[in-house]
XYZ file of C-alpha atoms in Angstrom:
599
model
C -49.181 61.402 -43.853
C -45.341 61.903 -44.105
C -46.012 64.025 -40.806
C -47.741 60.975 -39.339
C -44.867 58.599 -39.869
C -41.774 61.063 -39.104
C -42.029 60.299 -35.208
C -42.040 56.606 -36.206
C -38.982 57.493 -37.956
C -37.289 59.124 -35.423
C -38.172 56.785 -32.806
C -36.531 53.450 -34.693
C -33.146 56.261 -35.277
C -33.258 56.511 -31.023
C -33.850 52.721 -30.980
C -30.974 52.145 -33.057
C -28.294 54.412 -31.411
C -29.367 52.765 -27.941
C -28.789 49.193 -29.120
C -25.221 50.129 -30.381
C -24.264 51.793 -27.734
C -25.465 48.584 -25.410
C -23.815 46.183 -27.842
C -20.589 48.510 -27.433
C -20.810 48.039 -23.663
C -20.977 44.081 -23.802
C -18.322 43.857 -26.160
C -15.997 45.673 -24.040
C -17.697 43.155 -20.843
C -16.903 40.054 -23.009
C -13.534 40.922 -23.913
C -12.857 41.927 -20.189
C -11.739 38.978 -18.621
C -10.657 39.895 -15.337
C -13.776 41.987 -14.332
C -15.830 38.660 -14.586
C -16.418 38.736 -11.292
C -18.301 41.810 -11.161
C -21.465 39.934 -12.313
C -23.763 37.901 -10.341
C -23.120 34.961 -9.260
C -25.900 32.286 -10.876
C -26.574 31.359 -6.926
C -27.317 35.152 -6.148
C -28.569 36.361 -9.400
C -32.166 37.034 -8.740
C -34.712 33.855 -10.861
C -34.691 34.655 -14.515
C -35.239 32.161 -16.920
C -34.728 32.650 -20.771
C -37.958 33.264 -21.672
C -37.643 36.587 -18.977
C -34.160 37.528 -20.864
C -36.097 37.355 -24.309
C -38.650 39.422 -22.877
C -36.484 42.136 -21.708
C -33.413 42.179 -23.987
C -34.952 42.470 -27.679
C -36.718 46.169 -28.379
C -40.379 45.770 -29.811
C -40.481 47.497 -33.110
C -43.593 49.108 -34.322
C -45.362 46.484 -37.106
C -47.320 48.567 -39.648
C -50.389 47.350 -40.184
C -52.108 46.179 -43.406
C -53.585 49.514 -44.249
C -50.376 51.759 -43.602
C -48.583 49.231 -45.856
C -51.186 49.742 -48.574
C -50.608 53.445 -48.086
C -47.167 53.184 -48.603
C -47.514 50.841 -51.660
C -49.743 53.235 -53.332
C -48.268 56.195 -52.333
C -44.147 55.768 -51.908
C -44.089 53.399 -54.302
C -41.787 49.974 -54.974
C -38.966 52.359 -52.903
C -40.782 52.017 -49.672
C -40.984 48.449 -49.544
C -37.165 47.877 -50.400
C -36.945 50.093 -47.280
C -39.735 48.551 -44.961
C -37.778 45.165 -46.339
C -34.082 46.605 -45.288
C -35.410 47.694 -41.646
C -37.037 44.217 -41.185
C -33.446 42.979 -41.932
C -32.013 44.975 -39.967
C -34.086 44.109 -36.685
C -33.552 40.639 -37.688
C -29.509 41.145 -36.985
C -29.928 43.100 -34.581
C -32.412 40.290 -32.591
C -29.886 37.914 -33.690
C -26.697 39.687 -32.669
C -28.663 40.528 -28.757
C -29.370 36.779 -28.455
C -25.326 36.088 -29.163
C -24.365 38.344 -26.966
C -26.863 36.893 -23.872
C -25.212 33.120 -24.649
C -21.973 34.657 -23.993
C -23.435 36.419 -20.782
C -24.736 32.697 -20.018
C -21.335 31.498 -20.836
C -19.640 33.472 -18.680
C -21.740 33.245 -15.745
C -21.171 29.663 -15.734
C -17.570 30.032 -15.756
C -17.648 32.086 -12.868
C -19.997 29.917 -11.036
C -17.439 27.136 -11.707
C -14.475 28.865 -11.102
C -16.026 29.647 -7.438
C -17.126 26.033 -6.701
C -13.456 24.618 -7.893
C -12.091 27.907 -5.728
C -14.227 26.311 -2.493
C -12.493 23.000 -3.137
C -9.062 23.758 -3.443
C -9.927 25.944 0.091
C -11.374 23.206 1.495
C -8.718 20.637 0.293
C -5.643 22.820 1.615
C -7.506 22.770 4.881
C -6.733 26.682 5.741
C -7.720 25.821 9.426
C -4.910 23.280 10.099
C -2.130 25.465 8.392
C -3.340 28.522 10.332
C -3.141 26.457 13.882
C 0.271 25.464 13.158
C 1.051 29.123 12.373
C 0.147 30.214 15.632
C 1.875 27.473 17.348
C 5.210 28.258 15.567
C 4.364 32.018 16.231
C 4.222 30.814 19.470
C 7.055 29.107 19.911
C 9.182 31.750 18.549
C 8.048 34.626 21.126
C 9.060 32.097 23.815
C 12.383 31.775 22.199
C 12.695 35.586 21.925
C 11.980 35.653 25.664
C 14.456 33.330 26.636
C 17.195 34.704 24.543
C 16.160 38.020 26.550
C 16.507 36.260 29.473
C 19.866 34.976 28.857
C 20.910 38.445 27.815
C 20.277 40.082 30.485
C 21.856 37.407 33.312
C 24.542 38.027 31.178
C 24.734 41.464 31.627
C 23.516 40.895 35.488
C 26.972 38.939 36.326
C 30.131 41.440 35.152
C 28.101 43.932 37.282
C 27.304 41.963 40.574
C 30.722 40.149 40.185
C 32.839 43.277 40.258
C 35.991 43.227 42.456
C 37.233 46.132 44.774
C 39.426 48.886 42.865
C 42.746 47.641 44.910
C 42.170 44.062 44.089
C 41.071 45.145 40.210
C 44.048 46.720 39.974
C 46.305 43.794 40.790
C 44.630 41.579 38.819
C 43.757 43.522 35.790
C 46.326 41.876 33.441
C 45.306 38.216 34.203
C 41.644 39.481 34.196
C 42.360 40.701 30.447
C 44.232 37.392 30.121
C 41.316 35.617 31.488
C 38.280 37.660 29.527
C 40.612 37.078 26.239
C 40.770 33.420 25.885
C 37.271 32.377 27.657
C 35.329 33.843 25.231
C 37.693 31.958 22.642
C 37.293 28.313 24.215
C 33.751 29.291 24.482
C 32.911 30.140 20.977
C 35.145 26.628 20.116
C 33.004 24.569 22.254
C 30.194 25.769 21.202
C 30.959 25.096 17.595
C 32.326 21.528 17.705
C 29.387 20.242 20.305
C 26.908 23.207 20.436
C 24.534 21.510 18.078
C 24.968 17.975 20.260
C 24.047 20.164 23.448
C 21.146 21.637 21.344
C 19.918 17.807 20.644
C 19.152 17.280 24.748
C 17.552 20.198 25.472
C 14.505 19.258 26.982
C 11.017 19.849 25.063
C 6.814 19.364 25.637
C 5.964 16.132 23.957
C 3.055 17.788 21.160
C 0.442 15.585 21.328
C -0.589 14.795 17.295
C -4.472 13.888 16.659
C -4.469 11.326 14.064
C -7.404 12.084 11.701
C -9.372 8.593 11.694
C -10.270 7.910 7.891
C -14.078 6.833 7.442
C -15.277 3.098 6.287
C -15.083 2.504 2.888
C -15.471 -1.394 1.352
C -12.643 -0.513 -1.125
C -10.232 0.670 1.187
C -10.754 -2.352 3.668
C -9.925 -4.498 0.987
C -6.987 -2.678 -0.456
C -5.840 -2.767 3.372
C -6.490 -6.892 3.453
C -4.510 -7.236 0.123
C -1.548 -5.412 1.835
C -1.662 -7.088 4.704
C -1.682 -10.420 2.615
C 1.146 -8.948 0.659
C 3.731 -7.905 3.586
C 2.911 -11.274 5.181
C 3.609 -13.157 1.915
C 7.745 -13.172 3.106
C 6.876 -14.702 6.349
C 4.617 -17.227 5.220
C 6.639 -18.283 2.690
C 9.905 -18.442 5.018
C 7.458 -20.990 7.281
C 6.520 -22.776 4.654
C 9.778 -23.318 3.433
C 10.877 -24.244 7.144
C 7.918 -26.819 7.317
C 9.312 -28.665 4.208
C 12.885 -28.812 5.154
C 11.244 -30.839 8.080
C 8.841 -33.022 5.863
C 11.419 -33.833 3.613
C 9.771 -32.580 0.672
C 13.084 -32.685 -1.075
C 15.077 -35.184 0.083
C 18.093 -33.873 -1.287
C 17.947 -29.998 0.468
C 16.908 -31.635 3.651
C 19.750 -34.305 3.897
C 22.290 -31.381 2.887
C 20.557 -28.990 5.139
C 20.738 -31.721 8.207
C 24.428 -32.320 7.575
C 25.543 -28.941 6.973
C 23.670 -27.653 10.305
C 24.589 -30.735 12.128
C 28.671 -30.367 11.468
C 27.936 -26.372 12.156
C 26.726 -27.032 15.892
C 29.262 -29.759 16.262
C 32.276 -27.289 15.699
C 30.779 -24.609 17.342
C 29.670 -22.325 13.803
C 25.973 -22.581 14.905
C 25.673 -18.760 15.020
C 28.261 -17.555 12.539
C 26.278 -20.132 9.711
C 23.065 -18.328 10.537
C 24.717 -14.949 10.091
C 25.902 -15.849 6.787
C 22.326 -17.045 5.899
C 21.357 -13.761 6.654
C 23.799 -11.777 4.372
C 23.441 -14.442 1.812
C 19.581 -13.327 1.830
C 20.681 -10.006 2.089
C 22.695 -10.412 -0.965
C 19.933 -12.202 -3.159
C 17.883 -9.777 -2.270
C 19.820 -6.846 -3.460
C 20.298 -8.721 -6.890
C 16.917 -9.384 -7.340
C 16.148 -5.511 -6.743
C 18.463 -5.061 -9.401
C 16.670 -6.833 -11.809
C 17.670 -10.534 -11.811
C 15.239 -13.013 -11.845
C 16.415 -15.090 -8.791
C 14.137 -17.757 -7.412
C 14.608 -19.973 -4.856
C 12.301 -22.045 -2.644
C 11.783 -25.647 -1.529
C 7.870 -25.471 -2.405
C 6.963 -24.413 -5.451
C 5.415 -20.528 -5.037
C 1.837 -20.924 -6.704
C 0.416 -17.461 -8.094
C -2.579 -16.402 -7.801
C -4.709 -14.607 -9.907
C -5.075 -11.009 -9.208
C -8.405 -9.559 -9.601
C -8.569 -5.820 -11.276
C -10.481 -4.134 -8.468
C -14.042 -2.789 -10.001
C -14.893 0.596 -10.722
C -18.466 1.067 -10.251
C -20.331 -1.485 -7.810
C -23.732 -1.682 -6.886
C -24.508 -1.536 -3.226
C -25.059 -5.388 -2.935
C -22.156 -5.823 -4.304
C -20.377 -3.475 -1.982
C -21.932 -4.973 0.841
C -20.992 -8.132 -0.035
C -17.618 -7.063 -0.079
C -17.330 -5.674 3.001
C -18.791 -9.046 4.526
C -15.994 -11.197 2.385
C -13.497 -8.857 3.926
C -14.823 -9.040 7.197
C -15.140 -12.417 7.872
C -11.390 -12.832 6.866
C -10.228 -10.455 8.856
C -12.995 -12.363 12.072
C -10.805 -15.588 11.194
C -7.287 -14.015 11.016
C -8.002 -12.082 14.318
C -9.370 -15.173 16.207
C -6.394 -17.379 14.833
C -4.203 -14.601 16.730
C -5.975 -13.930 19.880
C -6.081 -17.774 20.217
C -1.984 -18.171 20.032
C -1.989 -14.891 22.460
C -4.919 -16.212 25.187
C -3.262 -19.610 24.754
C 0.671 -17.970 25.980
C -0.845 -16.272 28.811
C -2.931 -18.711 30.159
C 0.561 -21.087 30.236
C 2.387 -18.346 32.163
C -0.765 -17.420 34.325
C -1.141 -21.171 35.849
C -4.330 -21.473 34.640
C -3.995 -24.945 34.044
C -1.259 -26.008 36.678
C 0.047 -29.159 35.750
C 0.931 -27.457 32.126
C 2.928 -24.445 33.713
C 4.260 -26.667 36.104
C 6.099 -28.334 33.658
C 7.441 -25.223 31.973
C 8.216 -24.580 35.601
C 10.757 -27.232 35.900
C 12.436 -27.377 32.389
C 13.182 -23.422 33.581
C 14.687 -24.449 36.653
C 16.841 -27.331 35.214
C 17.798 -24.934 32.248
C 18.984 -22.606 34.494
C 21.111 -25.463 37.145
C 22.643 -26.404 33.924
C 23.824 -23.381 32.650
C 25.270 -22.608 36.075
C 27.109 -25.464 36.585
C 28.260 -26.282 32.848
C 30.208 -24.666 30.279
C 28.294 -22.742 27.805
C 30.167 -24.719 24.927
C 28.544 -28.289 26.547
C 25.053 -26.578 26.735
C 24.754 -25.091 23.407
C 26.133 -28.358 21.921
C 23.748 -29.909 23.388
C 20.963 -27.715 22.435
C 21.764 -27.277 19.084
C 22.196 -30.811 18.694
C 18.699 -31.668 20.156
C 17.303 -29.030 17.857
C 18.809 -30.698 14.920
C 17.607 -33.746 15.517
C 13.929 -32.839 16.725
C 13.700 -30.761 13.787
C 14.609 -32.819 11.149
C 14.139 -36.105 12.571
C 11.807 -36.743 15.720
C 8.899 -34.266 13.715
C 9.361 -36.016 10.633
C 8.654 -39.340 12.474
C 5.049 -37.600 14.545
C 3.798 -36.186 11.402
C 3.860 -39.589 9.619
C 2.207 -41.057 12.575
C -0.580 -38.888 14.414
C -1.424 -41.344 17.143
C 2.517 -41.753 18.150
C 2.783 -37.561 18.210
C -0.369 -37.631 20.342
C 0.983 -39.792 23.051
C 4.709 -38.625 22.963
C 5.131 -34.907 21.493
C 5.119 -33.055 24.493
C 5.551 -29.765 23.108
C 2.106 -30.648 21.110
C 0.371 -32.101 23.213
C 0.505 -29.260 25.566
C 0.202 -26.559 22.937
C -2.860 -28.754 22.173
C -4.387 -28.884 25.951
C -3.878 -24.655 26.394
C -6.724 -23.701 26.352
C -8.584 -20.253 25.259
C -10.732 -17.615 27.433
C -13.755 -18.512 25.244
C -12.830 -22.436 25.995
C -12.147 -21.835 29.895
C -15.766 -19.614 29.530
C -17.683 -22.608 28.131
C -15.872 -25.434 30.588
C -17.359 -23.427 33.281
C -20.686 -22.624 32.139
C -21.045 -26.695 31.595
C -19.431 -26.818 34.766
C -22.308 -25.294 36.587
C -24.967 -26.703 34.293
C -23.723 -29.927 35.670
C -23.656 -29.330 39.336
C -27.305 -28.514 38.657
C -28.348 -31.151 36.811
C -27.028 -33.871 39.473
C -28.752 -31.926 42.093
C -31.796 -32.060 40.302
C -31.061 -35.447 39.030
C -30.594 -37.305 42.550
C -34.195 -37.899 43.212
C -35.002 -39.117 40.012
C -32.129 -41.389 40.071
C -32.783 -43.036 43.292
C -36.537 -43.484 41.954
C -35.459 -45.119 38.783
C -35.118 -49.022 38.149
C -31.616 -50.587 39.249
C -30.973 -51.803 35.319
C -31.062 -48.732 33.745
C -27.509 -47.073 32.845
C -26.330 -43.957 32.867
C -27.145 -42.890 28.990
C -30.519 -44.271 29.805
C -30.857 -41.780 32.756
C -29.109 -39.212 30.272
C -32.165 -39.781 27.414
C -34.557 -39.631 29.921
C -33.937 -36.723 31.424
C -32.818 -34.641 28.548
C -36.225 -32.605 27.803
C -36.958 -29.584 26.002
C -38.916 -26.584 27.413
C -42.399 -27.996 26.799
C -41.208 -31.554 28.231
C -39.308 -34.985 27.784
C -37.579 -34.757 24.091
C -38.534 -38.446 23.071
C -42.144 -37.745 24.372
C -42.708 -34.226 22.534
C -41.360 -36.454 18.850
C -42.725 -39.545 20.075
C -39.110 -41.316 19.713
C -37.618 -43.846 21.843
C -36.128 -43.153 24.758
C -32.268 -43.734 23.406
C -32.841 -40.761 21.004
C -31.630 -37.474 22.148
C -29.983 -33.955 20.451
C -26.192 -34.108 19.787
C -24.001 -32.801 21.851
C -23.319 -30.282 19.348
C -27.276 -29.191 19.271
C -28.320 -29.680 22.672
C -29.928 -26.383 23.250
C -31.089 -26.467 19.238
C -30.655 -24.045 16.644
C -33.366 -21.401 16.183
C -34.831 -21.348 12.608
C -38.032 -20.996 10.854
C -39.745 -24.081 8.777
C -40.911 -23.184 5.219
C -42.901 -25.584 3.590
C -44.073 -25.099 0.097
C -46.485 -27.753 -0.220
C -48.978 -25.897 2.478
C -51.086 -23.121 1.208
C -52.366 -21.532 4.591
C -49.536 -19.006 5.594
C -49.855 -20.141 9.293
C -48.570 -23.630 7.939
C -46.069 -22.025 5.406
C -43.840 -20.940 7.590
C -43.196 -21.929 11.433
C -41.305 -20.591 13.990
C -39.143 -23.185 15.890
C -35.456 -24.956 17.455
C -34.427 -27.608 15.171
C -32.278 -30.530 16.741
C -30.426 -33.123 15.286
C -30.307 -37.011 17.143
C -28.334 -39.804 16.035
C -31.055 -40.966 13.338
C -33.844 -38.313 12.881
C -33.848 -33.977 12.262
C -36.446 -32.941 14.474
C -37.960 -29.657 14.345
C -40.055 -27.936 17.210
C -42.491 -25.400 16.688
C -42.601 -22.596 19.426
C -46.383 -22.059 19.079
C -48.273 -24.630 21.481
C -50.786 -26.570 20.819
C -50.517 -30.590 19.291
C -47.432 -32.261 18.586
C -48.694 -31.860 14.650
C -46.727 -28.597 14.166
C -43.256 -30.568 14.575
C -41.695 -31.871 12.206
C -39.653 -34.897 12.382
C -37.251 -36.592 9.267
C -35.734 -39.721 9.399
C -31.978 -38.959 7.856
C -32.154 -42.302 6.248
C -35.031 -40.747 4.383
C -33.008 -37.609 2.705
C -32.573 -37.844 -0.755
C -30.965 -34.400 -0.825
C -29.345 -31.561 1.572
C -27.839 -28.323 0.232
C -27.246 -24.769 1.555
C -29.790 -22.497 0.592
C -30.663 -18.794 0.118
C -34.450 -17.775 0.501
C -33.989 -14.124 -0.437
C -32.095 -13.803 -3.583
C -32.134 -9.953 -3.282
C -29.930 -9.870 0.210
C -25.961 -10.051 -0.285
C -24.236 -13.148 1.256
C -24.793 -17.172 0.877
C -27.928 -16.978 2.683
C -28.830 -18.504 6.202
C -31.244 -21.745 5.323
C -30.721 -25.261 4.355
C -32.905 -27.433 2.176
C -33.820 -30.935 2.585
C -35.717 -32.792 0.396
C -37.466 -36.298 1.268
C -39.190 -38.725 -0.908
C -42.548 -37.929 1.149
C -42.506 -33.717 -0.189
C -42.771 -32.617 -3.307
C -40.903 -29.112 -2.853
C -37.834 -29.640 -0.371
C -38.617 -28.409 3.306
C -36.541 -25.469 3.825
C -35.081 -24.045 7.436
C -34.321 -20.538 6.980
C -33.188 -17.524 9.496
C -30.692 -19.963 10.768
C -27.596 -17.780 12.407
C -25.403 -20.888 13.012
C -26.221 -22.383 9.352
C -22.790 -23.871 8.296
C -22.305 -25.403 11.647
C -25.823 -27.221 11.397
C -25.258 -28.007 7.926
C -22.129 -29.990 8.747
C -23.336 -31.530 11.787
C -26.519 -33.049 9.292
C -24.282 -33.986 6.774
C -21.607 -35.681 8.762
C -24.291 -37.802 10.673
C -26.349 -38.416 7.498
C -22.663 -39.713 5.938
C -22.327 -42.245 9.021
C -25.754 -43.676 8.662
C -25.340 -43.945 5.128
C -22.195 -45.314 5.482
C -23.176 -47.818 8.578
C -25.875 -49.215 6.049
C -23.475 -49.663 3.565
C -21.405 -51.691 5.692
C -24.323 -53.897 7.026
C -25.842 -54.549 3.540
C -22.531 -55.824 2.640
C -22.018 -57.715 5.432
């Protein structure tokens, strides 16, 4: 029995020695911080799970069977049992230590993986390629400069040999040359020390085209840029508001003092010094404000707008809605700027000759006056006219719009100047009128003599399927308004219907003086068309068909007594224009009906 157990005991001791050697090596690796890179990366290491590590690392110790334990218990006595329990405890501690070392190994590998990721990100952020290109450019520039310096040195060494005089003449002029050679380097050195830096500034160098990197589209960046633009334009807008308040006599005392001071300065020829003094005063106040002084001077009281803190986490719909809002503001701002620039361009390009002719005559009069009259008299006349126009005439014109529309020449010229879209619209309407007049000549000749022009236009106006009043069974005087002459494409959603074909219909919406007409695009009887009397409308409001989509929607909901649920005109691109037209016409009819009932 003892001879049979000796080999097992020998094997156990051998396993224990190998385990201890492994533990020592692992402790060395664990505390050797700068050698962690020698391990395999997680991405490069073979696919090994925790179960596989647990199967390979722990040492399998042979377990004693029940029969062997009985023999040990019988033969060896209680001492053998104590030894067996000690061996099991030792195996447990060995297994625990191996698990702990395995955990440290995993932590070390994870740290290495994270450090490699940070190193990769740092390399991407530093953009080593651009630095390398700049370094190559600097090297090439240095080589060019060295080549130029060598060429200059060669030229200087060749000049004395080429200009060497004959021997006789050299002996005669030897003393003078020595004095000149001693004087010229001193003069050159002094000139280079004094003016060398300025001479180098005028050296021509090839221009380097710097390529600007464009940032990708970001909702947060777009919103921040719009806020920056608003903050940057705030001083200009506040200055314009203060000027408008002075002209409107918002504060009577302030406007009276400003008018008196200005007219007195112009009369005595101090207008330019007065403006310069105001600029110096404004800069002085800005300096005090920058130093912490609380100085606020404004004719119009400033209203502080609440600043909404930017949200950190935005959903996709919120980001889309944010982009739409900012894009709408940018669209309106760019549209106003484009209108101003196009009007100025059309003024100078003789688009409307009668308007540009006035400017032409005014410039000639100013030129002749500047040639024949002294500048003091011309400046006095211009200054007095500007003061009276700004403080008095504009005040009267703003209070009397009809008077301004008749006699305010700059206002009339500016309002009558067209933009490019207006010119295109005018040209298209002129062409369409020519076609209509050409096609209606035959019809007018056959029409009765008692019909006027409006009746002819109402009779001739029609849709794609025929005459307008015949399609909707209306009187001949009912025709679409000028805003919706061609109608607005939309879809009619009738929730009272059960069939899908009747539930949604595609077509065109028209607004007349008394009716709201919907023409279905499907061919068939006129039953698919819808005519709503504006007087029968009980409620009209903007409607959003799908609440999932961002934005305020593209529909209009109309309620009438004959329908249980409101009729919805959805998928309308020009929804706001249609809503304003329907609402204004509805208010006009209700006001006329109320006035008629009162009378």
